[in-house]
Amino acid sequence: MKSSFFTLCFSLIGAWAFAQYNPEKPDLCQGRFYTEEQAVKVHEDLASHYTDKKSWEKHAALIRKGILEGSEFNTLTLKKPTNISIHSKKELNGYSVENVSFQSLEGIYVTGNLYRPLVQSKKMAGILCPHGHGQDPRLKEYTQQRCATLARMGAVVFAYDMIGMGDSKQCDHKIPKAVKLQLANSTAALDFLLGLPNIDKERIGMTGESGGGTQTFLLTAIDSRIKVSVPVVMVSGYFFGGCVCESGMPIHKRPTHQTTNVEIAALAAPRPMLLVSDGGDWTNNTPKQEYPFIKRIYSFYGAKNQLENVHLPNEKHDYGISKRLAAYEFLAKHLKLDINKVMINGKIDESANTVLSPTDLQVFDDKHPLPANALMGNDAVMKLLN
């Protein structure tokens, strides 16, 4: 026991010795925390601590506990979503779109759009679609294309806003405890999805890009109800997320250990996961570093075939068409979706989808106002989170 304790201590010291330490926030791992070369050495050291399923699961439990405690998620008393509003249904080519809000915490409302197949079955897959950073990404064409195509394939899809974006304007995005609130909202979104009629609880997926990729692997890490995950352009050995909503709370560095987003993503094992990476961002090394590292952990379960990587070396940081095509095939395979419904001449085709206006997708309007009990302003929201 004493020997393993000292091994852990020296491991932590070694990792911290060359990390980009921030004296103002010593408990955080943020941004490009390591160089690419340092990340290789860090993960070689991490890998030496587990050699089989038993030793990995002991380590995994420590990481999971660290996420829950570091984000203060374990201090929340979560209830099922309340004050649910679903309105403004639009029936399109093989799918419908509705505007949704519900209460996740007292006075906090999750906002988004619900995409459903027009022809519904008794048991349908459900997919959560968080988005990355930008100007109201839920409303953008690439998000609508993703959700509409998956709905046409037979899934019920919920796209929801990051805090401070879209219709979720009760506080700024970069509040100090954004990680905590977004985890609470993602959990509520999952509860909402599972509470809809005819949802197959064994066929629940999640996929998002960039900051939405972080939300994807974080929720998958702490909630086993996510059965299939596709984090896009985010799992990196040296980049820990550039926003407070990803790395603004101490989920990586704890008194007992220091971890990385690669290990956190590996908590999905042995559930199916697709890593989508490209050559133009911090996922540039995925085929030779992050993917083999995580695949070794999947091998402890005899599940190497459940993990895949699609790498696009000439592309940049987005959820563009080639990345969506990869996600469609993987999600169709593991969630048993009917991919033939979206194919023309043997190729997946998005042209049957309708790109709606921001007004069409607006959750709160004159007829559907923000509920009176909604908290407004950073101070009010932070008081709740504290």
C-alpha positions as a Markdown table, in Angstrom:
| # | Residue | x | y | z |
|---|---|---|---|---|
| 1 | Met | 0.0 | 0.0 | 0.0 |
| 2 | Lys | 2.8 | 2.4 | 1.0 |
| 3 | Ser | 4.7 | 1.6 | -2.1 |
| 4 | Ser | 1.8 | 2.3 | -4.4 |
| 5 | Phe | 1.1 | 5.6 | -2.5 |
| 6 | Phe | 4.6 | 6.8 | -3.2 |
| 7 | Thr | 4.4 | 5.7 | -6.8 |
| 8 | Leu | 1.3 | 7.8 | -7.2 |
| 9 | Cys | 2.9 | 10.8 | -5.5 |
| 10 | Phe | 6.0 | 10.7 | -7.8 |
| 11 | Ser | 3.7 | 10.3 | -10.8 |
| 12 | Leu | 1.8 | 13.4 | -9.8 |
| 13 | Ile | 5.0 | 15.3 | -9.3 |
| 14 | Gly | 6.3 | 14.2 | -12.6 |
| 15 | Ala | 3.2 | 15.3 | -14.5 |
| 16 | Trp | 3.0 | 18.6 | -12.7 |
| 17 | Ala | 6.7 | 19.4 | -13.2 |
| 18 | Phe | 6.4 | 20.3 | -16.9 |
| 19 | Ala | 2.7 | 21.2 | -17.1 |
| 20 | Gln | 1.6 | 24.7 | -17.9 |
| 21 | Tyr | 1.0 | 25.6 | -14.3 |
| 22 | Asn | -1.2 | 28.7 | -13.6 |
| 23 | Pro | -0.3 | 30.1 | -10.2 |
| 24 | Glu | -3.6 | 32.0 | -10.1 |
| 25 | Lys | -5.6 | 28.7 | -10.5 |
| 26 | Pro | -3.3 | 25.9 | -9.3 |
| 27 | Asp | -6.1 | 23.4 | -9.1 |
| 28 | Leu | -7.0 | 23.6 | -12.8 |
| 29 | Cys | -5.8 | 22.1 | -16.0 |
| 30 | Gln | -6.8 | 24.5 | -18.8 |
| 31 | Gly | -6.2 | 25.0 | -22.5 |
| 32 | Arg | -3.0 | 23.6 | -23.9 |
| 33 | Phe | -1.9 | 22.4 | -20.6 |
| 34 | Tyr | 0.9 | 20.2 | -22.0 |
| 35 | Thr | 3.0 | 20.4 | -25.1 |
| 36 | Glu | 2.4 | 17.5 | -27.6 |
| 37 | Glu | 5.7 | 15.9 | -26.5 |
| 38 | Gln | 4.9 | 16.2 | -22.8 |
| 39 | Ala | 1.5 | 14.6 | -23.4 |
| 40 | Val | 3.1 | 11.5 | -24.8 |
| 41 | Lys | 5.2 | 11.1 | -21.6 |
| 42 | Val | 2.3 | 11.8 | -19.3 |
| 43 | His | 0.1 | 9.1 | -21.0 |
| 44 | Glu | 2.9 | 6.6 | -21.0 |
| 45 | Asp | 3.2 | 7.1 | -17.2 |
| 46 | Leu | -0.6 | 6.9 | -16.8 |
| 47 | Ala | -0.8 | 3.7 | -18.8 |
| 48 | Ser | 1.7 | 2.0 | -16.5 |
| 49 | His | -0.7 | 2.2 | -13.6 |
| 50 | Tyr | -3.3 | -0.3 | -15.1 |
| 51 | Thr | -2.6 | -3.5 | -16.9 |
| 52 | Asp | -6.0 | -5.2 | -16.8 |
| 53 | Lys | -9.7 | -4.6 | -16.3 |
| 54 | Lys | -9.5 | -4.8 | -12.5 |
| 55 | Ser | -6.7 | -2.2 | -12.1 |
| 56 | Trp | -8.3 | 0.0 | -14.7 |
| 57 | Glu | -11.7 | 0.0 | -13.0 |
| 58 | Lys | -10.1 | 0.9 | -9.7 |
| 59 | His | -8.4 | 3.9 | -11.5 |
| 60 | Ala | -11.6 | 4.7 | -13.4 |
| 61 | Ala | -13.6 | 4.9 | -10.2 |
| 62 | Leu | -11.1 | 7.4 | -8.9 |
| 63 | Ile | -11.4 | 9.6 | -12.0 |
| 64 | Arg | -15.2 | 9.4 | -12.0 |
| 65 | Lys | -15.2 | 10.4 | -8.3 |
| 66 | Gly | -12.9 | 13.3 | -9.2 |
| 67 | Ile | -15.3 | 14.6 | -11.9 |
| 68 | Leu | -18.3 | 14.4 | -9.5 |
| 69 | Glu | -16.5 | 16.1 | -6.7 |
| 70 | Gly | -14.4 | 18.6 | -8.7 |
| 71 | Ser | -17.5 | 19.8 | -10.6 |
| 72 | Glu | -19.5 | 19.8 | -7.3 |
| 73 | Phe | -22.1 | 17.8 | -9.2 |
| 74 | Asn | -22.3 | 15.5 | -6.2 |
| 75 | Thr | -23.7 | 18.3 | -4.2 |
| 76 | Leu | -26.8 | 18.7 | -6.4 |
| 77 | Thr | -30.2 | 17.2 | -5.6 |
| 78 | Leu | -31.5 | 16.5 | -9.0 |
| 79 | Lys | -35.1 | 15.9 | -9.8 |
| 80 | Lys | -36.8 | 14.9 | -13.0 |
| 81 | Pro | -37.4 | 17.8 | -15.4 |
| 82 | Thr | -40.5 | 19.9 | -14.6 |
| 83 | Asn | -42.4 | 22.7 | -16.3 |
| 84 | Ile | -42.0 | 20.9 | -19.6 |
| 85 | Ser | -43.1 | 22.9 | -22.7 |
| 86 | Ile | -43.2 | 21.4 | -26.2 |
| 87 | His | -44.7 | 23.6 | -28.9 |
| 88 | Ser | -44.7 | 24.9 | -32.5 |
| 89 | Lys | -44.5 | 21.5 | -34.2 |
| 90 | Lys | -43.4 | 21.5 | -37.8 |
| 91 | Glu | -43.9 | 18.4 | -39.9 |
| 92 | Leu | -41.3 | 18.1 | -42.6 |
| 93 | Asn | -39.9 | 15.4 | -44.9 |
| 94 | Gly | -40.0 | 12.3 | -42.7 |
| 95 | Tyr | -39.5 | 14.1 | -39.4 |
| 96 | Ser | -40.9 | 16.8 | -37.2 |
| 97 | Val | -39.3 | 19.6 | -35.2 |
| 98 | Glu | -40.6 | 21.1 | -31.9 |
| 99 | Asn | -39.4 | 23.8 | -29.6 |
| 100 | Val | -38.7 | 22.7 | -26.0 |
| 101 | Ser | -38.0 | 24.0 | -22.6 |
| 102 | Phe | -38.0 | 22.4 | -19.1 |
| 103 | Gln | -36.7 | 23.1 | -15.7 |
| 104 | Ser | -33.5 | 21.3 | -14.7 |
| 105 | Leu | -32.8 | 23.1 | -11.3 |
| 106 | Glu | -35.1 | 25.4 | -9.5 |
| 107 | Gly | -35.4 | 28.5 | -11.8 |
| 108 | Ile | -33.0 | 27.1 | -14.5 |
| 109 | Tyr | -34.5 | 26.2 | -17.9 |
| 110 | Val | -32.9 | 24.0 | -20.5 |
| 111 | Thr | -33.9 | 25.1 | -24.1 |
| 112 | Gly | -33.7 | 23.2 | -27.4 |
| 113 | Asn | -35.4 | 21.5 | -30.3 |
| 114 | Leu | -36.8 | 18.0 | -30.4 |
| 115 | Tyr | -36.6 | 16.1 | -33.7 |
| 116 | Arg | -38.8 | 13.0 | -34.2 |
| 117 | Pro | -39.5 | 10.6 | -37.1 |
| 118 | Leu | -43.0 | 11.1 | -38.5 |
| 119 | Val | -43.5 | 7.4 | -38.5 |
| 120 | Gln | -42.8 | 6.3 | -35.0 |
| 121 | Ser | -42.2 | 2.7 | -33.7 |
| 122 | Lys | -42.9 | 1.2 | -30.3 |
| 123 | Lys | -39.2 | 1.4 | -29.4 |
| 124 | Met | -37.0 | 4.2 | -30.8 |
| 125 | Ala | -33.4 | 5.2 | -30.1 |
| 126 | Gly | -32.8 | 8.5 | -28.5 |
| 127 | Ile | -29.8 | 10.8 | -29.2 |
| 128 | Leu | -28.6 | 13.9 | -27.3 |
| 129 | Cys | -26.9 | 16.5 | -29.5 |
| 130 | Pro | -25.0 | 19.2 | -27.5 |
| 131 | His | -23.2 | 21.8 | -29.5 |
| 132 | Gly | -19.9 | 23.6 | -29.4 |
| 133 | His | -19.0 | 27.2 | -29.0 |
| 134 | Gly | -20.1 | 29.9 | -31.4 |
| 135 | Gln | -23.0 | 32.3 | -32.1 |
| 136 | Asp | -26.0 | 30.2 | -31.2 |
| 137 | Pro | -24.8 | 26.9 | -32.8 |
| 138 | Arg | -28.1 | 25.1 | -32.1 |
| 139 | Leu | -29.7 | 27.2 | -34.8 |
| 140 | Lys | -27.0 | 26.7 | -37.4 |
| 141 | Glu | -27.4 | 24.6 | -40.5 |
| 142 | Tyr | -24.8 | 21.9 | -39.5 |
| 143 | Thr | -26.7 | 21.2 | -36.3 |
| 144 | Gln | -30.1 | 21.1 | -38.0 |
| 145 | Gln | -28.7 | 18.7 | -40.7 |
| 146 | Arg | -27.3 | 16.4 | -38.1 |
| 147 | Cys | -30.5 | 16.2 | -36.0 |
| 148 | Ala | -32.8 | 16.0 | -39.0 |
| 149 | Thr | -30.9 | 13.2 | -40.7 |
| 150 | Leu | -30.7 | 11.1 | -37.5 |
| 151 | Ala | -34.5 | 11.6 | -37.0 |
| 152 | Arg | -35.2 | 10.5 | -40.6 |
| 153 | Met | -33.2 | 7.4 | -39.7 |
| 154 | Gly | -35.6 | 6.7 | -36.9 |
| 155 | Ala | -34.1 | 8.3 | -33.8 |
| 156 | Val | -35.7 | 10.8 | -31.4 |
| 157 | Val | -33.1 | 13.6 | -31.2 |
| 158 | Phe | -32.8 | 16.5 | -28.7 |
| 159 | Ala | -30.5 | 19.4 | -29.5 |
| 160 | Tyr | -30.0 | 21.7 | -26.6 |
| 161 | Asp | -28.3 | 25.0 | -25.8 |
| 162 | Met | -25.1 | 25.6 | -23.9 |
| 163 | Ile | -25.8 | 28.1 | -21.1 |
| 164 | Gly | -25.7 | 31.7 | -22.3 |
| 165 | Met | -26.4 | 30.7 | -25.9 |
| 166 | Gly | -29.6 | 30.3 | -28.0 |
| 167 | Asp | -32.6 | 30.7 | -25.8 |
| 168 | Ser | -30.6 | 29.9 | -22.7 |
| 169 | Lys | -29.9 | 33.5 | -21.7 |
| 170 | Gln | -30.4 | 33.4 | -17.9 |
| 171 | Cys | -26.7 | 34.0 | -17.3 |
| 172 | Asp | -23.5 | 34.4 | -19.3 |
| 173 | His | -21.8 | 31.4 | -20.7 |
| 174 | Lys | -18.5 | 31.9 | -18.8 |
| 175 | Ile | -19.8 | 31.9 | -15.2 |
| 176 | Pro | -17.2 | 30.3 | -12.8 |
| 177 | Lys | -19.3 | 27.1 | -12.2 |
| 178 | Ala | -20.3 | 26.6 | -15.9 |
| 179 | Val | -19.1 | 22.9 | -15.7 |
| 180 | Lys | -21.5 | 22.2 | -12.9 |
| 181 | Leu | -24.5 | 23.8 | -14.5 |
| 182 | Gln | -23.9 | 22.3 | -17.9 |
| 183 | Leu | -23.6 | 18.8 | -16.4 |
| 184 | Ala | -26.9 | 19.4 | -14.5 |
| 185 | Asn | -28.5 | 20.5 | -17.8 |
| 186 | Ser | -27.1 | 17.6 | -19.7 |
| 187 | Thr | -28.4 | 15.2 | -17.1 |
| 188 | Ala | -31.8 | 16.8 | -17.2 |
| 189 | Ala | -31.7 | 16.6 | -21.0 |
| 190 | Leu | -31.1 | 12.9 | -20.7 |
| 191 | Asp | -33.9 | 12.5 | -18.2 |
| 192 | Phe | -36.2 | 14.4 | -20.6 |
| 193 | Leu | -35.3 | 12.2 | -23.5 |
| 194 | Leu | -35.8 | 9.0 | -21.6 |
| 195 | Gly | -39.1 | 10.3 | -20.3 |
| 196 | Leu | -40.6 | 10.6 | -23.8 |
| 197 | Pro | -42.9 | 7.9 | -25.2 |
| 198 | Asn | -41.5 | 4.8 | -26.9 |
| 199 | Ile | -37.8 | 5.5 | -26.1 |
| 200 | Asp | -35.7 | 2.4 | -25.9 |
| 201 | Lys | -33.5 | 2.9 | -22.8 |
| 202 | Glu | -30.9 | 0.5 | -24.2 |
| 203 | Arg | -30.4 | 2.6 | -27.4 |
| 204 | Ile | -29.3 | 6.0 | -26.1 |
| 205 | Gly | -26.6 | 7.9 | -27.9 |
| 206 | Met | -24.8 | 11.3 | -27.6 |
| 207 | Thr | -22.7 | 13.3 | -30.0 |
| 208 | Gly | -21.4 | 16.9 | -30.1 |
| 209 | Glu | -18.5 | 18.8 | -31.4 |
| 210 | Ser | -15.8 | 20.8 | -29.7 |
| 211 | Gly | -17.3 | 22.0 | -26.4 |
| 212 | Gly | -20.2 | 19.7 | -27.2 |
| 213 | Gly | -17.7 | 16.9 | -27.5 |
| 214 | Thr | -16.5 | 17.7 | -24.0 |
| 215 | Gln | -20.1 | 17.6 | -22.8 |
| 216 | Thr | -20.5 | 14.2 | -24.6 |
| 217 | Phe | -17.5 | 12.5 | -23.0 |
| 218 | Leu | -18.2 | 14.0 | -19.6 |
| 219 | Leu | -21.8 | 12.9 | -19.4 |
| 220 | Thr | -20.9 | 9.5 | -20.8 |
| 221 | Ala | -18.2 | 9.2 | -18.2 |
| 222 | Ile | -20.5 | 9.7 | -15.2 |
| 223 | Asp | -23.8 | 8.3 | -16.6 |
| 224 | Ser | -24.0 | 4.7 | -17.8 |
| 225 | Arg | -27.4 | 5.4 | -19.5 |
| 226 | Ile | -25.4 | 6.8 | -22.4 |
| 227 | Lys | -24.9 | 3.6 | -24.4 |
| 228 | Val | -23.1 | 5.0 | -27.5 |
| 229 | Ser | -21.0 | 8.2 | -27.8 |
| 230 | Val | -19.4 | 10.2 | -30.6 |
| 231 | Pro | -17.3 | 13.0 | -29.3 |
| 232 | Val | -16.2 | 15.1 | -32.3 |
| 233 | Val | -12.9 | 17.0 | -32.6 |
| 234 | Met | -12.3 | 17.3 | -28.9 |
| 235 | Val | -10.5 | 14.3 | -27.2 |
| 236 | Ser | -6.9 | 15.4 | -26.9 |
| 237 | Gly | -4.0 | 14.4 | -24.8 |
| 238 | Tyr | -2.5 | 17.9 | -24.5 |
| 239 | Phe | -5.6 | 20.2 | -24.7 |
| 240 | Phe | -8.0 | 20.3 | -21.8 |
| 241 | Gly | -10.6 | 22.7 | -23.3 |
| 242 | Gly | -10.2 | 26.4 | -23.7 |
| 243 | Cys | -13.4 | 27.5 | -21.9 |
| 244 | Val | -14.5 | 27.6 | -18.3 |
| 245 | Cys | -17.4 | 25.3 | -19.2 |
| 246 | Glu | -14.9 | 22.5 | -19.9 |
| 247 | Ser | -12.0 | 23.1 | -17.6 |
| 248 | Gly | -13.0 | 25.9 | -15.2 |
| 249 | Met | -13.5 | 23.6 | -12.3 |
| 250 | Pro | -11.0 | 21.1 | -10.8 |
| 251 | Ile | -12.2 | 17.9 | -12.5 |
| 252 | His | -8.8 | 16.8 | -13.8 |
| 253 | Lys | -6.5 | 17.6 | -10.8 |
| 254 | Arg | -7.6 | 16.2 | -7.4 |
| 255 | Pro | -5.7 | 15.6 | -4.2 |
| 256 | Thr | -5.5 | 11.9 | -5.1 |
| 257 | His | -4.7 | 12.0 | -8.8 |
| 258 | Gln | -4.3 | 14.0 | -12.0 |
| 259 | Thr | -6.0 | 12.8 | -15.1 |
| 260 | Thr | -6.6 | 14.0 | -18.7 |
| 261 | Asn | -9.5 | 14.1 | -21.2 |
| 262 | Val | -8.2 | 11.0 | -22.8 |
| 263 | Glu | -8.7 | 9.0 | -19.6 |
| 264 | Ile | -12.1 | 10.6 | -19.0 |
| 265 | Ala | -13.2 | 9.6 | -22.5 |
| 266 | Ala | -11.9 | 6.1 | -21.8 |
| 267 | Leu | -14.5 | 5.8 | -19.0 |
| 268 | Ala | -16.9 | 5.0 | -21.8 |
| 269 | Ala | -15.4 | 1.5 | -22.1 |
| 270 | Pro | -16.7 | -1.0 | -23.1 |
| 271 | Arg | -19.6 | 1.0 | -24.6 |
| 272 | Pro | -19.3 | 1.9 | -28.3 |
| 273 | Met | -17.5 | 5.1 | -29.0 |
| 274 | Leu | -16.3 | 6.9 | -32.2 |
| 275 | Leu | -13.5 | 9.4 | -31.9 |
| 276 | Val | -13.7 | 11.9 | -34.8 |
| 277 | Ser | -10.5 | 13.9 | -35.3 |
| 278 | Asp | -8.8 | 16.1 | -37.8 |
| 279 | Gly | -5.4 | 17.5 | -38.7 |
| 280 | Gly | -6.3 | 21.2 | -38.1 |
| 281 | Asp | -6.8 | 21.2 | -34.3 |
| 282 | Trp | -5.7 | 19.5 | -31.0 |
| 283 | Thr | -7.0 | 16.1 | -32.2 |
| 284 | Asn | -4.2 | 16.0 | -34.8 |
| 285 | Asn | -2.5 | 13.1 | -33.1 |
| 286 | Thr | -5.5 | 11.0 | -32.3 |
| 287 | Pro | -4.7 | 8.0 | -34.7 |
| 288 | Lys | -1.2 | 7.5 | -33.1 |
| 289 | Gln | -1.8 | 8.6 | -29.6 |
| 290 | Glu | -5.3 | 9.1 | -28.1 |
| 291 | Tyr | -6.9 | 6.3 | -30.1 |
| 292 | Pro | -4.3 | 3.5 | -29.3 |
| 293 | Phe | -4.3 | 4.6 | -25.6 |
| 294 | Ile | -8.1 | 4.2 | -25.3 |
| 295 | Lys | -8.1 | 1.1 | -27.4 |
| 296 | Arg | -5.8 | -0.6 | -24.9 |
| 297 | Ile | -8.4 | 0.1 | -22.2 |
| 298 | Tyr | -11.1 | -1.4 | -24.4 |
| 299 | Ser | -9.0 | -4.5 | -24.8 |
| 300 | Phe | -9.3 | -5.1 | -21.1 |
| 301 | Tyr | -13.0 | -5.8 | -21.8 |
| 302 | Gly | -12.4 | -7.7 | -25.0 |
| 303 | Ala | -14.1 | -4.9 | -26.7 |
| 304 | Lys | -11.6 | -3.3 | -29.1 |
| 305 | Asn | -14.1 | -3.5 | -31.9 |
| 306 | Gln | -16.4 | -1.2 | -30.0 |
| 307 | Leu | -14.0 | 1.7 | -30.4 |
| 308 | Glu | -13.3 | 3.5 | -33.7 |
| 309 | Asn | -11.5 | 6.5 | -35.0 |
| 310 | Val | -12.2 | 8.5 | -38.2 |
| 311 | His | -9.4 | 10.9 | -38.8 |
| 312 | Leu | -9.6 | 13.6 | -41.4 |
| 313 | Pro | -6.0 | 15.0 | -41.8 |
| 314 | Asn | -6.8 | 17.7 | -44.2 |
| 315 | Glu | -9.8 | 19.1 | -42.3 |
| 316 | Lys | -10.2 | 21.6 | -39.5 |
| 317 | His | -12.3 | 22.1 | -36.3 |
| 318 | Asp | -16.0 | 21.7 | -37.1 |
| 319 | Tyr | -18.8 | 19.2 | -37.5 |
| 320 | Gly | -18.9 | 19.4 | -41.3 |
| 321 | Ile | -20.4 | 16.9 | -43.7 |
| 322 | Ser | -17.6 | 14.3 | -43.7 |
| 323 | Lys | -17.6 | 14.2 | -39.9 |
| 324 | Arg | -21.4 | 13.9 | -39.9 |
| 325 | Leu | -21.2 | 11.0 | -42.4 |
| 326 | Ala | -18.9 | 9.2 | -40.1 |
| 327 | Ala | -21.2 | 9.8 | -37.1 |
| 328 | Tyr | -24.3 | 8.7 | -39.0 |
| 329 | Glu | -22.7 | 5.3 | -40.0 |
| 330 | Phe | -21.5 | 4.6 | -36.5 |
| 331 | Leu | -24.7 | 5.6 | -34.7 |
| 332 | Ala | -26.8 | 3.7 | -37.2 |
| 333 | Lys | -24.7 | 0.6 | -36.6 |
| 334 | His | -24.8 | 0.7 | -32.8 |
| 335 | Leu | -28.2 | 2.2 | -32.2 |
| 336 | Lys | -29.9 | 0.0 | -35.0 |
| 337 | Leu | -31.1 | 2.9 | -37.0 |
| 338 | Asp | -32.3 | 2.6 | -40.6 |
| 339 | Ile | -29.6 | 4.3 | -42.6 |
| 340 | Asn | -31.3 | 3.3 | -45.9 |
| 341 | Lys | -34.0 | 5.9 | -45.2 |
| 342 | Val | -31.4 | 8.7 | -45.8 |
| 343 | Met | -29.6 | 7.2 | -48.8 |
| 344 | Ile | -29.8 | 8.0 | -52.5 |
| 345 | Asn | -27.9 | 6.0 | -55.0 |
| 346 | Gly | -25.9 | 4.3 | -52.2 |
| 347 | Lys | -24.9 | 7.6 | -50.5 |
| 348 | Ile | -26.2 | 9.4 | -47.4 |
| 349 | Asp | -28.0 | 12.5 | -48.6 |
| 350 | Glu | -29.1 | 15.5 | -46.5 |
| 351 | Ser | -30.9 | 17.3 | -49.3 |
| 352 | Ala | -34.3 | 16.1 | -48.0 |
| 353 | Asn | -33.8 | 18.1 | -44.8 |
| 354 | Thr | -35.3 | 21.6 | -44.3 |
| 355 | Val | -33.1 | 24.3 | -42.7 |
| 356 | Leu | -35.4 | 26.3 | -40.6 |
| 357 | Ser | -35.0 | 30.0 | -39.6 |
| 358 | Pro | -33.9 | 31.0 | -36.0 |
| 359 | Thr | -37.4 | 32.3 | -35.5 |
| 360 | Asp | -38.9 | 28.9 | -36.4 |
| 361 | Leu | -36.6 | 27.2 | -33.7 |
| 362 | Gln | -37.1 | 29.9 | -31.1 |
| 363 | Val | -38.2 | 28.5 | -27.7 |
| 364 | Phe | -39.3 | 31.6 | -25.9 |
| 365 | Asp | -41.6 | 34.1 | -27.6 |
| 366 | Asp | -44.7 | 36.2 | -26.9 |
| 367 | Lys | -46.9 | 33.1 | -26.8 |
| 368 | His | -44.4 | 31.0 | -24.9 |
| 369 | Pro | -42.6 | 33.3 | -22.5 |
| 370 | Leu | -39.8 | 32.4 | -20.1 |
| 371 | Pro | -41.5 | 31.2 | -16.9 |
| 372 | Ala | -41.8 | 33.7 | -14.1 |
| 373 | Asn | -39.7 | 31.7 | -11.7 |
| 374 | Ala | -36.6 | 31.8 | -14.0 |
| 375 | Leu | -33.5 | 33.2 | -12.3 |
| 376 | Met | -32.0 | 36.1 | -14.2 |
| 377 | Gly | -28.4 | 37.2 | -14.1 |
| 378 | Asn | -25.0 | 35.7 | -13.1 |
| 379 | Asp | -25.4 | 36.6 | -9.4 |
| 380 | Ala | -28.7 | 34.8 | -9.1 |
| 381 | Val | -27.5 | 31.7 | -10.9 |
| 382 | Met | -24.3 | 31.5 | -9.0 |
| 383 | Lys | -26.1 | 31.8 | -5.7 |
| 384 | Leu | -28.1 | 28.8 | -6.7 |
| 385 | Leu | -25.0 | 26.8 | -7.7 |
| 386 | Asn | -23.2 | 27.8 | -4.5 |
